[in-house]
mmCIF file of C-alpha atoms and ligand atoms in Angstrom:
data_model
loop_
_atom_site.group_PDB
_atom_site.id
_atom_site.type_symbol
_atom_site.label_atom_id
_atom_site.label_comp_id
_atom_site.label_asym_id
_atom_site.label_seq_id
_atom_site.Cartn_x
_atom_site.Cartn_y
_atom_site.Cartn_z
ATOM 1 C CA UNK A 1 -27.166 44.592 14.703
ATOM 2 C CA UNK A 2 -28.502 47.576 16.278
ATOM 3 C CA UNK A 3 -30.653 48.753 13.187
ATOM 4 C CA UNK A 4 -34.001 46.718 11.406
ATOM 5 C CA UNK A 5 -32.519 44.538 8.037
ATOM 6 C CA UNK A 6 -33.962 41.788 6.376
ATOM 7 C CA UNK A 7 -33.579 38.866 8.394
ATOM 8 C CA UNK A 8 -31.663 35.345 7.311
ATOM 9 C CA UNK A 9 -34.359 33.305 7.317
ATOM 10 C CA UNK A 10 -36.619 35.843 5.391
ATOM 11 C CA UNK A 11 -35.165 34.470 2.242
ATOM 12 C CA UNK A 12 -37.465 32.786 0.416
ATOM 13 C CA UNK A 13 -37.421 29.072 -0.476
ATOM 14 C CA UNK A 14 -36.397 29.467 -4.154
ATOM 15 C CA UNK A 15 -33.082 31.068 -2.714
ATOM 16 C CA UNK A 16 -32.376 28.104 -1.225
ATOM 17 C CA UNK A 17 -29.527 25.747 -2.901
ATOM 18 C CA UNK A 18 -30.433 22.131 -1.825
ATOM 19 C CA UNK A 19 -27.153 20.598 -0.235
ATOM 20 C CA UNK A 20 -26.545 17.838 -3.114
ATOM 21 C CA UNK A 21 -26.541 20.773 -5.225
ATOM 22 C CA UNK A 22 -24.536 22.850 -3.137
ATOM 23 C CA UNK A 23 -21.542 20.062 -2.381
ATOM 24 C CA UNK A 24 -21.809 19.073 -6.365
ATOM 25 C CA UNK A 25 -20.840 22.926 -7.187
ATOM 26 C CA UNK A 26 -18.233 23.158 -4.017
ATOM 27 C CA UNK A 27 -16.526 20.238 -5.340
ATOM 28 C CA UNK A 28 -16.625 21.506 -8.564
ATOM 29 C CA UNK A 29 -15.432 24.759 -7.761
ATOM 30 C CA UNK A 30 -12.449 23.297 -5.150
ATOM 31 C CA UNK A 31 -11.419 20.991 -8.074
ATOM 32 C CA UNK A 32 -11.226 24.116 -10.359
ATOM 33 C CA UNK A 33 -9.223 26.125 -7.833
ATOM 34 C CA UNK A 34 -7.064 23.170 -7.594
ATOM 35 C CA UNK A 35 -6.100 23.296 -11.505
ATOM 36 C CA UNK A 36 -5.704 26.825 -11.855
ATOM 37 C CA UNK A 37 -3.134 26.758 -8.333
ATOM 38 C CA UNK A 38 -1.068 24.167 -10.159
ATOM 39 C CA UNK A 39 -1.123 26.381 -13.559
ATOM 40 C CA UNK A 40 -0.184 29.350 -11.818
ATOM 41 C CA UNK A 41 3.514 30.120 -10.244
ATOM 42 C CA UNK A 42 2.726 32.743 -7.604
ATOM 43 C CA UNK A 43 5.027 35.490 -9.517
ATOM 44 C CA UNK A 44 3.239 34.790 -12.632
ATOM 45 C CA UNK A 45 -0.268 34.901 -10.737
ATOM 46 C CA UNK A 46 0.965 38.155 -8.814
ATOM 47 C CA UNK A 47 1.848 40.050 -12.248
ATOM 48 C CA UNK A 48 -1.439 39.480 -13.491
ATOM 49 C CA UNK A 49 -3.431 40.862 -10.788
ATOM 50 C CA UNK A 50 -4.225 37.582 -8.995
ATOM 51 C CA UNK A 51 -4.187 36.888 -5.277
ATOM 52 C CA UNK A 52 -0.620 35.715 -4.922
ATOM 53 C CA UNK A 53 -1.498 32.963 -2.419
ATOM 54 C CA UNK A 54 -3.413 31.160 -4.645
ATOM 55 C CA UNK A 55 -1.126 28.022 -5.274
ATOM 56 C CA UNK A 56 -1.939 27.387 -1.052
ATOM 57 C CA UNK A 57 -5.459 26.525 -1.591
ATOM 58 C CA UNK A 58 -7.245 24.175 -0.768
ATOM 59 C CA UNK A 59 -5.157 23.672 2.329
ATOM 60 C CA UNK A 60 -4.996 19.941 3.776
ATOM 61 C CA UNK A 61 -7.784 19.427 6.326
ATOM 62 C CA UNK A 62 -7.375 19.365 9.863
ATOM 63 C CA UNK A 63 -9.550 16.191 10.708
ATOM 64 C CA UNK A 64 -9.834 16.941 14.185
ATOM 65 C CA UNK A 65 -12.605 19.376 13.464
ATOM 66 C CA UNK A 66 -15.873 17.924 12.606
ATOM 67 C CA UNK A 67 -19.427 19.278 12.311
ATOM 68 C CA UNK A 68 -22.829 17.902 13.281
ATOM 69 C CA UNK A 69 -24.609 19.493 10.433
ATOM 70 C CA UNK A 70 -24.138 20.055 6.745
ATOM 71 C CA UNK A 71 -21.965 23.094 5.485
ATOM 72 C CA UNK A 72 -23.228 25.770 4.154
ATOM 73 C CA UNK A 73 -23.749 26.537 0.392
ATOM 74 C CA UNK A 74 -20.717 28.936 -0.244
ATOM 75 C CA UNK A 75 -22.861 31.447 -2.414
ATOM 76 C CA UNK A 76 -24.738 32.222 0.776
ATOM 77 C CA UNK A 77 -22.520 32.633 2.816
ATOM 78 C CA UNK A 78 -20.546 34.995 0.399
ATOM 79 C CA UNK A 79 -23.900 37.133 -0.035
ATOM 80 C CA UNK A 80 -25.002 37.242 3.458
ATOM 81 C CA UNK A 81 -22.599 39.017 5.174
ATOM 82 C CA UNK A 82 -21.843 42.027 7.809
ATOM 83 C CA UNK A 83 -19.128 44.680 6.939
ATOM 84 C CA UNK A 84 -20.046 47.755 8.816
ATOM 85 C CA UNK A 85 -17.096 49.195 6.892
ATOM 86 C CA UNK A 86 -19.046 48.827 3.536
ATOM 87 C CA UNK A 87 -22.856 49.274 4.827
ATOM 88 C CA UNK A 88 -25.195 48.398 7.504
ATOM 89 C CA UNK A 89 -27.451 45.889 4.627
ATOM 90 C CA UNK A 90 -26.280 42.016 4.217
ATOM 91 C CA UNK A 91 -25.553 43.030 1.136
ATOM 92 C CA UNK A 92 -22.083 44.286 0.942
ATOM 93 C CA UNK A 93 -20.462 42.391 -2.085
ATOM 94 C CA UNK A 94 -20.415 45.160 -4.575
ATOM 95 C CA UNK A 95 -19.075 48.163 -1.949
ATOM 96 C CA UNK A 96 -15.932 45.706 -0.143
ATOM 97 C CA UNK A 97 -14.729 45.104 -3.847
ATOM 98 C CA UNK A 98 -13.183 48.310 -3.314
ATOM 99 C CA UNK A 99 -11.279 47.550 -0.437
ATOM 100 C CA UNK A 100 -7.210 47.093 -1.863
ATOM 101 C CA UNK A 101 -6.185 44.444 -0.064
ATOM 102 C CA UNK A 102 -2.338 43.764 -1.880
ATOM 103 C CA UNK A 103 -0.009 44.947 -0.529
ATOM 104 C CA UNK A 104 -1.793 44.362 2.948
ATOM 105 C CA UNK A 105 0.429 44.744 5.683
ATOM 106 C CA UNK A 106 0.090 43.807 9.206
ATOM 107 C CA UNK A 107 1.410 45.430 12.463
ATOM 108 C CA UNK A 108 2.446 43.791 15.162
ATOM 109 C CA UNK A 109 2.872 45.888 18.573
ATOM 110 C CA UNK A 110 2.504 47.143 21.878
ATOM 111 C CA UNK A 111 3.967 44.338 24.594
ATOM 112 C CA UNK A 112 6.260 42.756 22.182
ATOM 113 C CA UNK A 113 10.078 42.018 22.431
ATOM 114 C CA UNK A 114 10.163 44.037 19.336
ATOM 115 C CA UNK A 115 7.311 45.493 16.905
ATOM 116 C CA UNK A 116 6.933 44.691 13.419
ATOM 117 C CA UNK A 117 5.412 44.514 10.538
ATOM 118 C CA UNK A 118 5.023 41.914 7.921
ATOM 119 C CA UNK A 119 3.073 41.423 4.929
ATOM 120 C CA UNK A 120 0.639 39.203 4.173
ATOM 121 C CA UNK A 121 2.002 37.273 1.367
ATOM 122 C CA UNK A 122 4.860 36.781 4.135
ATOM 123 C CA UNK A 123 2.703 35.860 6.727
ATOM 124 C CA UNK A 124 1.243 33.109 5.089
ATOM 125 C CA UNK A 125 3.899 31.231 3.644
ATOM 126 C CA UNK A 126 5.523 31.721 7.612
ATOM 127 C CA UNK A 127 2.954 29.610 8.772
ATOM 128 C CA UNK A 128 1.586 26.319 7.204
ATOM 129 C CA UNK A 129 -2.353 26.899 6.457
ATOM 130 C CA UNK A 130 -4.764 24.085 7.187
ATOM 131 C CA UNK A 131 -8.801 23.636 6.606
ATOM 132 C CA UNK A 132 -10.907 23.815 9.158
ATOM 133 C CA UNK A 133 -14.876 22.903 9.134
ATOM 134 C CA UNK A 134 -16.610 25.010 12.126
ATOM 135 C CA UNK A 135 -19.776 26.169 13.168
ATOM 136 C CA UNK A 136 -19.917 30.244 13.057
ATOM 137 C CA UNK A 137 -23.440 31.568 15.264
ATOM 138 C CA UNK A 138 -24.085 35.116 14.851
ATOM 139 C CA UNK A 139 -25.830 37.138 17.717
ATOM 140 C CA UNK A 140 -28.889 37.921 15.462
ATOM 141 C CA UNK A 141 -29.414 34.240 15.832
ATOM 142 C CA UNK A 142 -28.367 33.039 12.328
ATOM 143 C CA UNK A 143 -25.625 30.046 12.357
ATOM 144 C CA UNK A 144 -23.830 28.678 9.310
ATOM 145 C CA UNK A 145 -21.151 25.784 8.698
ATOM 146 C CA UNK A 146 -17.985 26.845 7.001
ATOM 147 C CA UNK A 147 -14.879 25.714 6.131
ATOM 148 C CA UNK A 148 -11.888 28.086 6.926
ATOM 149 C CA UNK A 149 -8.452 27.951 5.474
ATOM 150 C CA UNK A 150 -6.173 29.588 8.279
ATOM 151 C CA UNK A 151 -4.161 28.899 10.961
ATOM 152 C CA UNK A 152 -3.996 29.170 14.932
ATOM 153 C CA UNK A 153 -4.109 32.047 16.381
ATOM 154 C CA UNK A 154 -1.531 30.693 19.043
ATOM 155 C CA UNK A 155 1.093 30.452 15.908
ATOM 156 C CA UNK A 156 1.068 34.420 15.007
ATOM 157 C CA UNK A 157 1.260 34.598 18.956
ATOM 158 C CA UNK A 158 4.283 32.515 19.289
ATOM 159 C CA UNK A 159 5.954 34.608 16.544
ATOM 160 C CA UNK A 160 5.383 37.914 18.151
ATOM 161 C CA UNK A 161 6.921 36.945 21.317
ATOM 162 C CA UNK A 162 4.767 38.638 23.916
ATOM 163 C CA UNK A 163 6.223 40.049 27.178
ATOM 164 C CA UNK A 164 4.695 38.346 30.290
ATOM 165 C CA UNK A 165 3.084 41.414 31.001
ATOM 166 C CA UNK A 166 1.238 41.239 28.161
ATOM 167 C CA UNK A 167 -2.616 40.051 29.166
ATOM 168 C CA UNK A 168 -4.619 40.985 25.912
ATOM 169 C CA UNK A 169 -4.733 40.404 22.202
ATOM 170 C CA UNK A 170 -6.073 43.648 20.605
ATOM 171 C CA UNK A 171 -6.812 43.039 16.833
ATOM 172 C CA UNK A 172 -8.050 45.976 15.089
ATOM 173 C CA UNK A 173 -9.637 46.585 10.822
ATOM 174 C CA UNK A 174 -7.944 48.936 8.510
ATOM 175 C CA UNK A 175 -9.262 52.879 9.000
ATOM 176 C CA UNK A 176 -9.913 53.989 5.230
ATOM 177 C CA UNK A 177 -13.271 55.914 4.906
ATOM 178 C CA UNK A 178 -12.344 57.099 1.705
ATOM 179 C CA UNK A 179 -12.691 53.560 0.673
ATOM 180 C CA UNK A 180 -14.791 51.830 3.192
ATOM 181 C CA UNK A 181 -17.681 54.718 3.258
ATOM 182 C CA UNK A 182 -19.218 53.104 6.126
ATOM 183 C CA UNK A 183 -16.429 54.764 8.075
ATOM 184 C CA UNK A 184 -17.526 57.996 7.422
ATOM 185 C CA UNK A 185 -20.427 57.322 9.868
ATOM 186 C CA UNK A 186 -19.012 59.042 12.340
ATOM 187 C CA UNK A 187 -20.794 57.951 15.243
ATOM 188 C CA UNK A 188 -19.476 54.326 15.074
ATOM 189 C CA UNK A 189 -15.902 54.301 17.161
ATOM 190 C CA UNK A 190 -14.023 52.924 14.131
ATOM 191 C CA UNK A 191 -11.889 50.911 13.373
ATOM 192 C CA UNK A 192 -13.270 47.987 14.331
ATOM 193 C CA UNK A 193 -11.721 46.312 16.961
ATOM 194 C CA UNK A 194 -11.976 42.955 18.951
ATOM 195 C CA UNK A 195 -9.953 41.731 21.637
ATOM 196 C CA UNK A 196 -9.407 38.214 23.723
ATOM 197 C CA UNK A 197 -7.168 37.492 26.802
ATOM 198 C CA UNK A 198 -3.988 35.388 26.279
ATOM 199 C CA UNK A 199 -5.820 32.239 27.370
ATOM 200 C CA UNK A 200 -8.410 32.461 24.767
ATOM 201 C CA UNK A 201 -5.854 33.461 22.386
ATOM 202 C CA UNK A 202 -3.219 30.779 22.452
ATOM 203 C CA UNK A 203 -6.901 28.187 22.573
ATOM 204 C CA UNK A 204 -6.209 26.294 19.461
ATOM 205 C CA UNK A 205 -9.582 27.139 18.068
ATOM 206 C CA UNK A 206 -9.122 30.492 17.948
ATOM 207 C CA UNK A 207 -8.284 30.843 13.884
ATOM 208 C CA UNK A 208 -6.573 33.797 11.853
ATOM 209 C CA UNK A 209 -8.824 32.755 9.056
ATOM 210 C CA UNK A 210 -6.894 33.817 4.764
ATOM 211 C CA UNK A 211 -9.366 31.160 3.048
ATOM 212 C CA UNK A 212 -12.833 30.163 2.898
ATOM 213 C CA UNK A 213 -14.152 27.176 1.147
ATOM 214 C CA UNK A 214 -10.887 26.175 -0.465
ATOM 215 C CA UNK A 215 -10.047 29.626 -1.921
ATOM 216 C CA UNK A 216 -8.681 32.876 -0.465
ATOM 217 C CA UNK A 217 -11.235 35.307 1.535
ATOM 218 C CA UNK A 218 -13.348 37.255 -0.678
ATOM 219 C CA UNK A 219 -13.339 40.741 -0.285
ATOM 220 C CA UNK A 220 -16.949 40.615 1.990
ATOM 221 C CA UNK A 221 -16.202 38.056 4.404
ATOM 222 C CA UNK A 222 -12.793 39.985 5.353
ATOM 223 C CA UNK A 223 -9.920 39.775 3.181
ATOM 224 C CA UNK A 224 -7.092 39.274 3.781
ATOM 225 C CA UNK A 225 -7.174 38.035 7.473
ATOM 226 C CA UNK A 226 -9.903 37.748 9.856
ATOM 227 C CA UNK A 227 -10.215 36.285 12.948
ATOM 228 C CA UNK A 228 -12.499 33.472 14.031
ATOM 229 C CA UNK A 229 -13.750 32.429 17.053
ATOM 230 C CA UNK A 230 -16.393 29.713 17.205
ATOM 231 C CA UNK A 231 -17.185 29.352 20.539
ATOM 232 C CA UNK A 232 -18.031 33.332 20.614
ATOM 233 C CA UNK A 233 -20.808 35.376 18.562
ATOM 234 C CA UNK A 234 -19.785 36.382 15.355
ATOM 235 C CA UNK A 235 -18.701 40.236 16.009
ATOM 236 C CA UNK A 236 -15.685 38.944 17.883
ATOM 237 C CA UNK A 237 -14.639 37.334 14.459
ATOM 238 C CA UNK A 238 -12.858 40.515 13.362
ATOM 239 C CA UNK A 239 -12.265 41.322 9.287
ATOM 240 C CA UNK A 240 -9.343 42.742 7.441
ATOM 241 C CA UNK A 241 -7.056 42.703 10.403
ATOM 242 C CA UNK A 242 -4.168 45.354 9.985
ATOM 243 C CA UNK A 243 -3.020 45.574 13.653
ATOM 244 C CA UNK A 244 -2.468 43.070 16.346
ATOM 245 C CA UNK A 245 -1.701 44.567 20.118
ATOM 246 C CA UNK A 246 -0.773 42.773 23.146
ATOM 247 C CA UNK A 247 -2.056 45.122 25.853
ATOM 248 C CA UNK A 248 -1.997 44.717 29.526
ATOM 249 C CA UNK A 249 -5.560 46.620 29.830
ATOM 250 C CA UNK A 250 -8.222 45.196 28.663
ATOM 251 C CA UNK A 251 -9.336 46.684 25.247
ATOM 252 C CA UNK A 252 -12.527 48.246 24.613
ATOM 253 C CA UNK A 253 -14.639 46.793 21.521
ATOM 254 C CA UNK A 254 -16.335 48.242 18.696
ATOM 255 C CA UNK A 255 -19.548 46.971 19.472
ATOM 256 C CA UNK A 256 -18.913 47.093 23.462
ATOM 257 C CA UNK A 257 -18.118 50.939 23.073
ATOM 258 C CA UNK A 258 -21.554 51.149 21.328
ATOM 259 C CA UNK A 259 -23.463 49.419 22.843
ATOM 260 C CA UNK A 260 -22.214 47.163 26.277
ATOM 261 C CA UNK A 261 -25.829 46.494 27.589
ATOM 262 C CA UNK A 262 -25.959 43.958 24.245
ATOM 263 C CA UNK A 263 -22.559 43.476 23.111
ATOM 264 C CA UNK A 264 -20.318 42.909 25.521
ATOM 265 C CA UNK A 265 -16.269 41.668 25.556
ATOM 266 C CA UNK A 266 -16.632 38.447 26.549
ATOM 267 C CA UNK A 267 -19.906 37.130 23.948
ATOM 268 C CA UNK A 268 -19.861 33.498 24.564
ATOM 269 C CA UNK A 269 -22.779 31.697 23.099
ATOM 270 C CA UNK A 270 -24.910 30.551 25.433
ATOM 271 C CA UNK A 271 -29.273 29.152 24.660
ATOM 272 C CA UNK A 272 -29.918 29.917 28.066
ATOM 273 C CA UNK A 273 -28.538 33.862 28.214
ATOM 274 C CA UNK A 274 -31.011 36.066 26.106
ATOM 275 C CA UNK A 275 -29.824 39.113 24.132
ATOM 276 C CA UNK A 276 -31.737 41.897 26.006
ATOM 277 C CA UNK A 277 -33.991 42.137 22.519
ATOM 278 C CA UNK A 278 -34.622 38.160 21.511
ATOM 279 C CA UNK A 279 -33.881 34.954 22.690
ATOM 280 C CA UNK A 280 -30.611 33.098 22.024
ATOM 281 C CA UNK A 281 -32.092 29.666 22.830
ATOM 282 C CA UNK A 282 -32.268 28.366 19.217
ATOM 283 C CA UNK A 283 -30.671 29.619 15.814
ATOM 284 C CA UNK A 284 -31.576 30.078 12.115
ATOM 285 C CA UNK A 285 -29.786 27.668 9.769
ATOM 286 C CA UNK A 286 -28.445 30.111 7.353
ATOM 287 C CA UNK A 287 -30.657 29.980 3.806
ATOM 288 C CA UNK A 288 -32.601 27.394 5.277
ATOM 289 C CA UNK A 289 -36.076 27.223 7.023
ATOM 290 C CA UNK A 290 -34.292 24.650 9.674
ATOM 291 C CA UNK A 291 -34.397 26.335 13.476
ATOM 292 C CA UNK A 292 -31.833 24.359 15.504
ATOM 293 C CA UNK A 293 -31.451 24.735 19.434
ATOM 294 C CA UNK A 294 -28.361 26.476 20.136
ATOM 295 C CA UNK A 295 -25.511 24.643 21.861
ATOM 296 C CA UNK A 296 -23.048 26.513 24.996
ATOM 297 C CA UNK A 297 -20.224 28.026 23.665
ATOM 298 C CA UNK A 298 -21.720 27.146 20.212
ATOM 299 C CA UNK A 299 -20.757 23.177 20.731
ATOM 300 C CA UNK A 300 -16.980 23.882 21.617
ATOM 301 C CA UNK A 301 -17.671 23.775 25.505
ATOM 302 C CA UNK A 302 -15.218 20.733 25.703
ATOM 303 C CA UNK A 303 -12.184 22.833 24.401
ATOM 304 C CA UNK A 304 -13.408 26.233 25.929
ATOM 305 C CA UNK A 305 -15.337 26.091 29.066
ATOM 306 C CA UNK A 306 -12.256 25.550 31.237
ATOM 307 C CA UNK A 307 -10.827 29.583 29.843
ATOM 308 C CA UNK A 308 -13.732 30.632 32.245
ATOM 309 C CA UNK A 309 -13.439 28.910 35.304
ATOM 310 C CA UNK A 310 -13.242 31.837 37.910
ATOM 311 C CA UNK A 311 -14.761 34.204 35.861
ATOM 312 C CA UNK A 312 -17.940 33.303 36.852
ATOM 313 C CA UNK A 313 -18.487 36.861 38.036
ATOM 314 C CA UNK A 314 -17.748 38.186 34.434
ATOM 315 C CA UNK A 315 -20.748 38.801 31.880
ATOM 316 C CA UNK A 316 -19.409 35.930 29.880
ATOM 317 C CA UNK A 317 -22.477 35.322 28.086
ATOM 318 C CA UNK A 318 -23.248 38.670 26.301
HETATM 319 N N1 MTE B 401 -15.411 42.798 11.131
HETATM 320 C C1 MTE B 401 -15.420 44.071 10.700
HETATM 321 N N2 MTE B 401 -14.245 44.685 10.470
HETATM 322 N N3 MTE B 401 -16.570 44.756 10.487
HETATM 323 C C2 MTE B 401 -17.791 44.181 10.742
HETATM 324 O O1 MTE B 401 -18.829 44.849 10.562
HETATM 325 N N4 MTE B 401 -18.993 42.198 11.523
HETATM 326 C C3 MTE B 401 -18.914 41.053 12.440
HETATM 327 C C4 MTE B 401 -17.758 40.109 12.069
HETATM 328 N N5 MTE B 401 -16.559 40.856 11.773
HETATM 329 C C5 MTE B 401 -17.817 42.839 11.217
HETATM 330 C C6 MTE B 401 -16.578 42.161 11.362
HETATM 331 C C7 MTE B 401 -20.155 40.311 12.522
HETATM 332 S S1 MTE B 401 -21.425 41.073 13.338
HETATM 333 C C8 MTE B 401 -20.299 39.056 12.008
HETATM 334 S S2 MTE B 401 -21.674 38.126 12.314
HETATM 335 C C9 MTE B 401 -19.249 38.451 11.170
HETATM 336 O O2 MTE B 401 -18.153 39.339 10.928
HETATM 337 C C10 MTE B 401 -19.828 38.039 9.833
HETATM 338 O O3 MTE B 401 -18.875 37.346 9.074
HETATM 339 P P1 MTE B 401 -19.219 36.925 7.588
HETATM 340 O O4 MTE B 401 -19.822 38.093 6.895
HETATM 341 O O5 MTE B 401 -17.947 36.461 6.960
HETATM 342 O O6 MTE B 401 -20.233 35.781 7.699
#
C-alpha cells in the first residue's frame, strides 16, 4: 500500500472471466468439493496430507447476508491478493505455499479467565461454520464480492471468557521469516497485527473467516484463520491468525505503526473521507472495468454505524 504495484483494474480485458462463466465453474467446483467431502473421512483425508476440515465445506448459508452486486470470480480473487508476509507484488500464490499451516495452533490470552491454546482442527469443529456472501473494499480502492465460510467473531469471544476489564481484541499473524521472507524486511513492525474494541468485536459481522468459496482458505488469502471485517478497509482483515489478546490498551497496528497519517486503527470506509494520496469516493470492481461509488461503512452502516456514536472525535474514517 505504501509502494507503486500494478493496479486491479490494470488487468486487461482478456483476464476477465465473464460472470456466467465464472458461477458455471464455482458451481462446478462447489459440487466437486462436495463429492470429494463425502468420500473423505477426516482421518483418512488427514493421513494423506489433506486439509482435515474438508468434510465442513461448503457450509450452509447464512441468508441474512445478501449482496447488491455479483460475486467475484474465485480465480481472481485467489491471484490478487496482499500478504506482506510473502511479498509486497499481488502476486503471492507461489511464496504463501510455503507457509505450514497443520498443526496451526491458536493462542488465546492476556484478559482472560484463563489462557489457552487450541488447535485449529479443534476450533472449528467447536463452533458450527456458516457461508457468508460480503462485500470486502480495500483502501487502494479495489472492492470484490466473496463468499466466506467462518463464523462470528462474537463466538471465539464468548469462549475465551474475557474479564470486564478487558476493552480490546488484539489479533496478531504467525512470526516465521524463515518461511514468510517478507518478514525479514526488517523495517516493517511484524507480525502483523490488527485490533477492534469489544463492541466491534462481539458485532455479528465481524467474521473469523477458515473458508472461501465453499472450500478451506488457500494458503494466499490467509490460511488457516483470518479475520474479516466488512464495514472496515481490508488491512483490518488480518491473515493466519496465531494469537488473539484481550487488552485493556488499545493496540497499536501494523499498518498504524507505519504509517498513522494513512492507516489508521479505526479504517471505516467512508466515499466522502479521502486517503491523503487518492480519493475513496468510488471503487474498482475487482477484474472488471466497472467503477462503482463507494457506500459508508462499505454498505453495512445499518448494523455498524451505531459502534461509533460518541466517537465522533475519533479518526474513524482512516
Ligand atoms: N494480513 C496479513 N497477515 N498480512 C497482510 O499483508 N494484508 C491486508 C489483509 N490482511 C495483509 C493481511 C490487506 S491490505 C488486504 S486488502 C487483505 O488482507 C487482502 O485479503 P485477500 O488477499 O484475501 O483479498
Amino acid at each position: 500500500m505504501l509502494i507503486k504495484r500494478r493496479l486491479g483494474w490494470e488487468m486487461p480485458e482478456s483476464q476477465a472471466t465473464p460472470e456466467h462463466v465464472a458461477l458455471n465453474r464455482r458451481a462446478f467446483i462447489g459440487a466437486g468439493a462436495g463429492l470429494i467431502a463425502g468420500a473423505a473421512l477426516p482421518g483418512l483425508a488427514a493421513a494423506q496430507g489433506a486439509d482435515p476440515s474438508l468434510d465442513l465445506y461448503p457450509a450452509k448459508r447464512n441468508e441474512s447476508f445478501t449482496l447488491d452486486r455479483p460475486l467475484t470470480d474465485a480465480e481472481l480473487a485467489a491471484n490478487y491478493n496482499n500478504f506482506y508476509e510473502f511479498g509486497t507484488s499481488k502476486d503471492v500464490v507461489a511464496a504463501s505455499q510455503k507457509l505450514v499451516t497443520r498443526p496451526w495452533t491458536i493462542a488465546i490470552d492476556g484478559m482472560v479467565e484463563k489462557p489457552f491454546e487450541i488447535g485449529i482442527d479443534d476450533l472449528v469443529r467447536k463452533i458450527p461454520l456458516e457461508e457468508r456472501l460480503y462485500r470486502f473494499r480495500c483502501v487502494e480502492s479495489w472492492a470484490m464480492a466473496v463468499p466466506w465460510t467462518g463464523f462470528p467473531l462474537k463466538s471465539l469471544v464468548a469462549l475465551a471468557k474475557p474479564l470486564s476489564g478487558a476493552k480490546y481484541v488484539k489479533l496478531e499473524t504467525f512470526l516465521n521469516p524463515r518461511v514468510a521472507t517478507g518478514q525479514l524486511q526488517r523495517w516493517y513492525p511484524w507480525p502483523y497485527t490488527e485490533g477492534l474494541t469489544m463492541a466491534e468485536a462481539t458485532n455479528d459481522l465481524a467474521l473469523i473467516a477458515t473458508g472461501i468459496y465453499g472450500k478451506p482458505l488457500p494458503k494466499q488469502h490467509g490460511a488457516p484463520i483470518r479475520l474479516v471485517t466488512p464495514w472496515k478497509y481490508g488491512f483490518k482483515s488480518v491473515k493466519s491468525i496465531t494469537k488473539v489478546s484481550f487488552v485493556a490498551e488499545r493496540p497499536k497496528t501494523f499498518w498504524e505503526a507505519l504509517q498513522a497519517s494513512e492507516y489508521g486503527f479505526w479504517a471505516n470506509v467512508n466515499p466522502e473521507v479521502p486517503h491523503p494520496r487518492w480519493s475513496q469516493a468510488s471503487e474498482q470492481v475487482l477484474g472488471t472495468r466497472e467503477r462503482r461509488p463507494t457506500l459508508l461503512f462499505n454498505g453495512y452502516a445499518e448494523q455498524v454505524a451505531g459502534l461509533y456514536k460518541g466517537l465522533e472525535g475519533e479518526r474513524l474514517y482512516v
